């Protein structure tokens, strides 16, 4: 019975609502609603109920957050923000506009992140071409010019007067008897002195006086006594001097010896004398010429050359990227400034 009563009451309410939404009644309802809205007072409403308890504030803030969920889309919000951004919010501008403002602490929820910088290290190889000096062996012909002495020696006969020491030992035949002559052979020797230049040590000597002194003390006095003695000092030096070398030639010469018959020839005393003889000598005469000769040979030389070499180096590279991790919801207090123009209809005009 009770359920039937509820059902009938619901039908009656729906019919009343439908009749109110007819065109004529809809206009009356809108006008009535507008009239009631203009006459409504804002006193003791949020945010003008600052004198209420903190619980009421908290409940209101929660309701405000719930109302913020059903706000218009982001496009309309951005449009409103663009409009309101040009409105100055400093105290002087607000007072000049006749507005009043109330600071309200609102708890807003924000998302915080941990900033992470992640860097990756790597090496990139960079190569370049450099040139080094390389030496290559190469055969080259190297020539030098020398001179050859070509000589021709010709002997010419030259007559030279030379003093010759002539010595011979004559035979003597003594005895008695008729004289007769017979042939004997005597030895004759000729000595020639050959002159030639030689380098010899020539000694030069001289006598010098050496002196030695010493102090002699006699009683309380000291005297210096010196003693001198002769000393022969010789020095030698090399000089070109002329020396003569004897060259002796001997030969048998036949002679007629006359004397008593039956005597035996005996060699007598040696007889020597100098005599000048014209000697024909063969003197060498040398004729020389210098003949240039070019001598060439192969030599190995190191020839420098540039060689391209590729050199590579590893260059360290660091690539870093910033990322946000560990998102979390954090509630933060935000001070919002509520500004309004007090009117009599709002009931916020202060009485004089």
mmCIF file of N, CA and C in Angstrom, residues 259-325:
data_model
loop_
_atom_site.group_PDB
_atom_site.id
_atom_site.type_symbol
_atom_site.label_atom_id
_atom_site.label_comp_id
_atom_site.label_asym_id
_atom_site.label_seq_id
_atom_site.Cartn_x
_atom_site.Cartn_y
_atom_site.Cartn_z
ATOM 1 N N UNK A 259 213.108 -7.147 -67.022
ATOM 2 C CA UNK A 259 214.061 -7.295 -65.930
ATOM 3 C C UNK A 259 215.013 -8.457 -66.216
ATOM 4 N N UNK A 260 215.904 -8.729 -65.259
ATOM 5 C CA UNK A 260 216.857 -9.834 -65.469
ATOM 6 C C UNK A 260 216.110 -11.139 -65.688
ATOM 7 N N UNK A 261 216.704 -11.928 -66.454
ATOM 8 C CA UNK A 261 216.065 -13.211 -66.731
ATOM 9 C C UNK A 261 216.179 -14.114 -65.514
ATOM 10 N N UNK A 262 215.188 -14.857 -65.312
ATOM 11 C CA UNK A 262 215.167 -15.773 -64.184
ATOM 12 C C UNK A 262 214.641 -15.170 -62.903
ATOM 13 N N UNK A 263 214.265 -13.868 -62.944
ATOM 14 C CA UNK A 263 213.734 -13.268 -61.709
ATOM 15 C C UNK A 263 212.239 -13.569 -61.606
ATOM 16 N N UNK A 264 211.803 -13.553 -60.369
ATOM 17 C CA UNK A 264 210.363 -13.810 -60.103
ATOM 18 C C UNK A 264 209.714 -12.467 -59.786
ATOM 19 N N UNK A 265 208.691 -12.052 -60.545
ATOM 20 C CA UNK A 265 208.049 -10.745 -60.263
ATOM 21 C C UNK A 265 207.369 -10.773 -58.888
ATOM 22 N N UNK A 266 207.614 -9.714 -58.149
ATOM 23 C CA UNK A 266 207.033 -9.552 -56.810
ATOM 24 C C UNK A 266 206.218 -8.249 -56.799
ATOM 25 N N UNK A 267 205.034 -8.285 -56.147
ATOM 26 C CA UNK A 267 204.256 -7.023 -56.086
ATOM 27 C C UNK A 267 204.962 -6.004 -55.214
ATOM 28 N N UNK A 268 205.037 -4.810 -55.755
ATOM 29 C CA UNK A 268 205.689 -3.724 -55.038
ATOM 30 C C UNK A 268 204.679 -2.930 -54.230
ATOM 31 N N UNK A 269 205.150 -1.807 -53.733
ATOM 32 C CA UNK A 269 204.237 -0.956 -52.957
ATOM 33 C C UNK A 269 203.109 -0.388 -53.848
ATOM 34 N N UNK A 270 201.961 -0.225 -53.224
ATOM 35 C CA UNK A 270 200.788 0.273 -53.965
ATOM 36 C C UNK A 270 200.977 1.752 -54.262
ATOM 37 N N UNK A 271 200.648 2.111 -55.458
ATOM 38 C CA UNK A 271 200.758 3.494 -55.906
ATOM 39 C C UNK A 271 199.351 4.004 -56.230
ATOM 40 N N UNK A 272 199.013 5.155 -55.685
ATOM 41 C CA UNK A 272 197.680 5.751 -55.898
ATOM 42 C C UNK A 272 197.866 7.188 -56.334
ATOM 43 N N UNK A 273 197.008 7.622 -57.195
ATOM 44 C CA UNK A 273 197.008 9.014 -57.647
ATOM 45 C C UNK A 273 195.595 9.311 -58.184
ATOM 46 N N UNK A 274 195.280 10.574 -58.171
ATOM 47 C CA UNK A 274 193.980 11.026 -58.679
ATOM 48 C C UNK A 274 194.148 11.474 -60.109
ATOM 49 N N UNK A 275 193.142 11.176 -60.851
ATOM 50 C CA UNK A 275 193.140 11.620 -62.230
ATOM 51 C C UNK A 275 191.696 11.926 -62.637
ATOM 52 N N UNK A 276 191.597 12.867 -63.524
ATOM 53 C CA UNK A 276 190.284 13.255 -64.034
ATOM 54 C C UNK A 276 189.970 12.458 -65.273
ATOM 55 N N UNK A 277 188.808 11.907 -65.231
ATOM 56 C CA UNK A 277 188.369 11.111 -66.369
ATOM 57 C C UNK A 277 187.008 11.628 -66.829
ATOM 58 N N UNK A 278 186.869 11.561 -68.092
ATOM 59 C CA UNK A 278 185.560 11.900 -68.675
ATOM 60 C C UNK A 278 184.739 10.626 -68.712
ATOM 61 N N UNK A 279 183.695 10.664 -67.949
ATOM 62 C CA UNK A 279 182.849 9.478 -67.833
ATOM 63 C C UNK A 279 181.526 9.778 -68.521
ATOM 64 N N UNK A 280 181.136 8.894 -69.313
ATOM 65 C CA UNK A 280 179.835 9.012 -69.989
ATOM 66 C C UNK A 280 178.801 8.278 -69.136
ATOM 67 N N UNK A 281 177.896 9.026 -68.645
ATOM 68 C CA UNK A 281 176.833 8.447 -67.813
ATOM 69 C C UNK A 281 175.486 8.562 -68.522
ATOM 70 N N UNK A 282 174.656 7.627 -68.189
ATOM 71 C CA UNK A 282 173.283 7.672 -68.701
ATOM 72 C C UNK A 282 172.398 8.342 -67.641
ATOM 73 N N UNK A 283 171.989 9.534 -67.969
ATOM 74 C CA UNK A 283 171.166 10.316 -67.034
ATOM 75 C C UNK A 283 169.700 10.140 -67.422
ATOM 76 N N UNK A 284 168.878 9.733 -66.459
ATOM 77 C CA UNK A 284 167.452 9.572 -66.800
ATOM 78 C C UNK A 284 166.768 10.930 -66.932
ATOM 79 N N UNK A 285 165.984 11.037 -67.937
ATOM 80 C CA UNK A 285 165.166 12.238 -68.159
ATOM 81 C C UNK A 285 163.700 11.803 -68.225
ATOM 82 N N UNK A 286 162.932 12.391 -67.347
ATOM 83 C CA UNK A 286 161.532 11.958 -67.216
ATOM 84 C C UNK A 286 160.614 13.027 -67.792
ATOM 85 N N UNK A 287 159.700 12.593 -68.605
ATOM 86 C CA UNK A 287 158.673 13.459 -69.171
ATOM 87 C C UNK A 287 157.310 12.919 -68.724
ATOM 88 N N UNK A 288 156.552 13.795 -68.067
ATOM 89 C CA UNK A 288 155.268 13.355 -67.498
ATOM 90 C C UNK A 288 154.141 14.230 -68.012
ATOM 91 N N UNK A 289 152.999 13.633 -68.112
ATOM 92 C CA UNK A 289 151.755 14.309 -68.480
ATOM 93 C C UNK A 289 150.650 13.874 -67.508
ATOM 94 N N UNK A 290 149.719 14.789 -67.265
ATOM 95 C CA UNK A 290 148.549 14.475 -66.432
ATOM 96 C C UNK A 290 147.365 14.178 -67.338
ATOM 97 N N UNK A 291 146.862 12.989 -67.191
ATOM 98 C CA UNK A 291 145.720 12.562 -68.003
ATOM 99 C C UNK A 291 144.477 12.480 -67.105
ATOM 100 N N UNK A 292 143.452 13.283 -67.408
ATOM 101 C CA UNK A 292 142.231 13.207 -66.586
ATOM 102 C C UNK A 292 141.489 11.899 -66.821
ATOM 103 N N UNK A 293 141.015 11.342 -65.763
ATOM 104 C CA UNK A 293 140.240 10.101 -65.836
ATOM 105 C C UNK A 293 138.960 10.281 -65.025
ATOM 106 N N UNK A 294 137.857 9.951 -65.652
ATOM 107 C CA UNK A 294 136.546 10.057 -65.008
ATOM 108 C C UNK A 294 136.141 8.672 -64.506
ATOM 109 N N UNK A 295 136.029 8.554 -63.204
ATOM 110 C CA UNK A 295 135.659 7.271 -62.593
ATOM 111 C C UNK A 295 134.241 7.385 -62.042
ATOM 112 N N UNK A 296 133.378 6.511 -62.490
ATOM 113 C CA UNK A 296 131.978 6.508 -62.057
ATOM 114 C C UNK A 296 131.661 5.188 -61.364
ATOM 115 N N UNK A 297 130.792 5.283 -60.397
ATOM 116 C CA UNK A 297 130.354 4.084 -59.677
ATOM 117 C C UNK A 297 128.926 4.295 -59.190
ATOM 118 N N UNK A 298 128.282 3.203 -58.955
ATOM 119 C CA UNK A 298 126.905 3.225 -58.468
ATOM 120 C C UNK A 298 126.916 3.283 -56.938
ATOM 121 N N UNK A 299 126.240 4.293 -56.420
ATOM 122 C CA UNK A 299 126.131 4.436 -54.971
ATOM 123 C C UNK A 299 124.650 4.429 -54.595
ATOM 124 N N UNK A 300 124.403 3.998 -53.400
ATOM 125 C CA UNK A 300 123.030 3.947 -52.878
ATOM 126 C C UNK A 300 122.812 5.136 -51.965
ATOM 127 N N UNK A 301 121.784 5.902 -52.287
ATOM 128 C CA UNK A 301 121.431 7.058 -51.482
ATOM 129 C C UNK A 301 119.987 6.937 -51.027
ATOM 130 N N UNK A 302 119.720 7.535 -49.880
ATOM 131 C CA UNK A 302 118.359 7.549 -49.342
ATOM 132 C C UNK A 302 117.668 8.821 -49.814
ATOM 133 N N UNK A 303 116.603 8.634 -50.570
ATOM 134 C CA UNK A 303 115.851 9.755 -51.128
ATOM 135 C C UNK A 303 114.588 9.942 -50.294
ATOM 136 N N UNK A 304 114.356 11.149 -49.760
ATOM 137 C CA UNK A 304 113.147 11.353 -48.949
ATOM 138 C C UNK A 304 111.905 11.439 -49.822
ATOM 139 N N UNK A 305 110.815 10.935 -49.296
ATOM 140 C CA UNK A 305 109.515 10.993 -49.972
ATOM 141 C C UNK A 305 108.430 11.081 -48.915
ATOM 142 N N UNK A 306 107.311 11.699 -49.293
ATOM 143 C CA UNK A 306 106.179 11.848 -48.382
ATOM 144 C C UNK A 306 105.223 10.681 -48.566
ATOM 145 N N UNK A 307 104.842 10.100 -47.471
ATOM 146 C CA UNK A 307 103.954 8.944 -47.489
ATOM 147 C C UNK A 307 102.718 9.265 -46.661
ATOM 148 N N UNK A 308 101.548 9.073 -47.290
ATOM 149 C CA UNK A 308 100.285 9.350 -46.601
ATOM 150 C C UNK A 308 99.966 8.219 -45.632
ATOM 151 N N UNK A 309 99.696 8.597 -44.406
ATOM 152 C CA UNK A 309 99.372 7.628 -43.360
ATOM 153 C C UNK A 309 98.071 8.068 -42.700
ATOM 154 N N UNK A 310 97.198 7.128 -42.493
ATOM 155 C CA UNK A 310 95.917 7.412 -41.854
ATOM 156 C C UNK A 310 96.059 7.224 -40.352
ATOM 157 N N UNK A 311 95.779 8.289 -39.628
ATOM 158 C CA UNK A 311 95.852 8.248 -38.175
ATOM 159 C C UNK A 311 94.456 8.436 -37.602
ATOM 160 N N UNK A 312 94.132 7.632 -36.637
ATOM 161 C CA UNK A 312 92.812 7.679 -36.016
ATOM 162 C C UNK A 312 92.981 7.869 -34.507
ATOM 163 N N UNK A 313 92.103 8.666 -33.951
ATOM 164 C CA UNK A 313 92.083 8.894 -32.509
ATOM 165 C C UNK A 313 90.660 8.690 -32.013
ATOM 166 N N UNK A 314 90.550 8.228 -30.791
ATOM 167 C CA UNK A 314 89.249 8.034 -30.156
ATOM 168 C C UNK A 314 88.910 9.285 -29.358
ATOM 169 N N UNK A 315 87.801 9.902 -29.724
ATOM 170 C CA UNK A 315 87.349 11.118 -29.055
ATOM 171 C C UNK A 315 86.194 10.752 -28.134
ATOM 172 N N UNK A 316 86.329 11.027 -26.849
ATOM 173 C CA UNK A 316 85.226 10.705 -25.936
ATOM 174 C C UNK A 316 84.021 11.601 -26.202
ATOM 175 N N UNK A 317 82.837 11.001 -26.129
ATOM 176 C CA UNK A 317 81.595 11.725 -26.396
ATOM 177 C C UNK A 317 80.613 11.422 -25.272
ATOM 178 N N UNK A 318 79.926 12.438 -24.820
ATOM 179 C CA UNK A 318 78.955 12.291 -23.743
ATOM 180 C C UNK A 318 77.614 12.832 -24.226
ATOM 181 N N UNK A 319 76.606 11.989 -24.188
ATOM 182 C CA UNK A 319 75.250 12.368 -24.589
ATOM 183 C C UNK A 319 74.365 12.216 -23.356
ATOM 184 N N UNK A 320 73.780 13.319 -22.937
ATOM 185 C CA UNK A 320 72.953 13.323 -21.738
ATOM 186 C C UNK A 320 71.517 13.663 -22.102
ATOM 187 N N UNK A 321 70.592 13.041 -21.408
ATOM 188 C CA UNK A 321 69.161 13.302 -21.591
ATOM 189 C C UNK A 321 68.534 13.492 -20.217
ATOM 190 N N UNK A 322 67.640 14.453 -20.173
ATOM 191 C CA UNK A 322 66.953 14.763 -18.923
ATOM 192 C C UNK A 322 65.572 14.100 -18.939
ATOM 193 N N UNK A 323 65.220 13.477 -17.858
ATOM 194 C CA UNK A 323 63.924 12.796 -17.749
ATOM 195 C C UNK A 323 63.358 13.020 -16.355
ATOM 196 N N UNK A 324 62.046 12.879 -16.288
ATOM 197 C CA UNK A 324 61.354 13.019 -15.004
ATOM 198 C C UNK A 324 60.801 11.665 -14.607
ATOM 199 N N UNK A 325 61.118 11.260 -13.423
ATOM 200 C CA UNK A 325 60.711 9.953 -12.935
ATOM 201 C C UNK A 325 60.062 10.098 -11.562
#
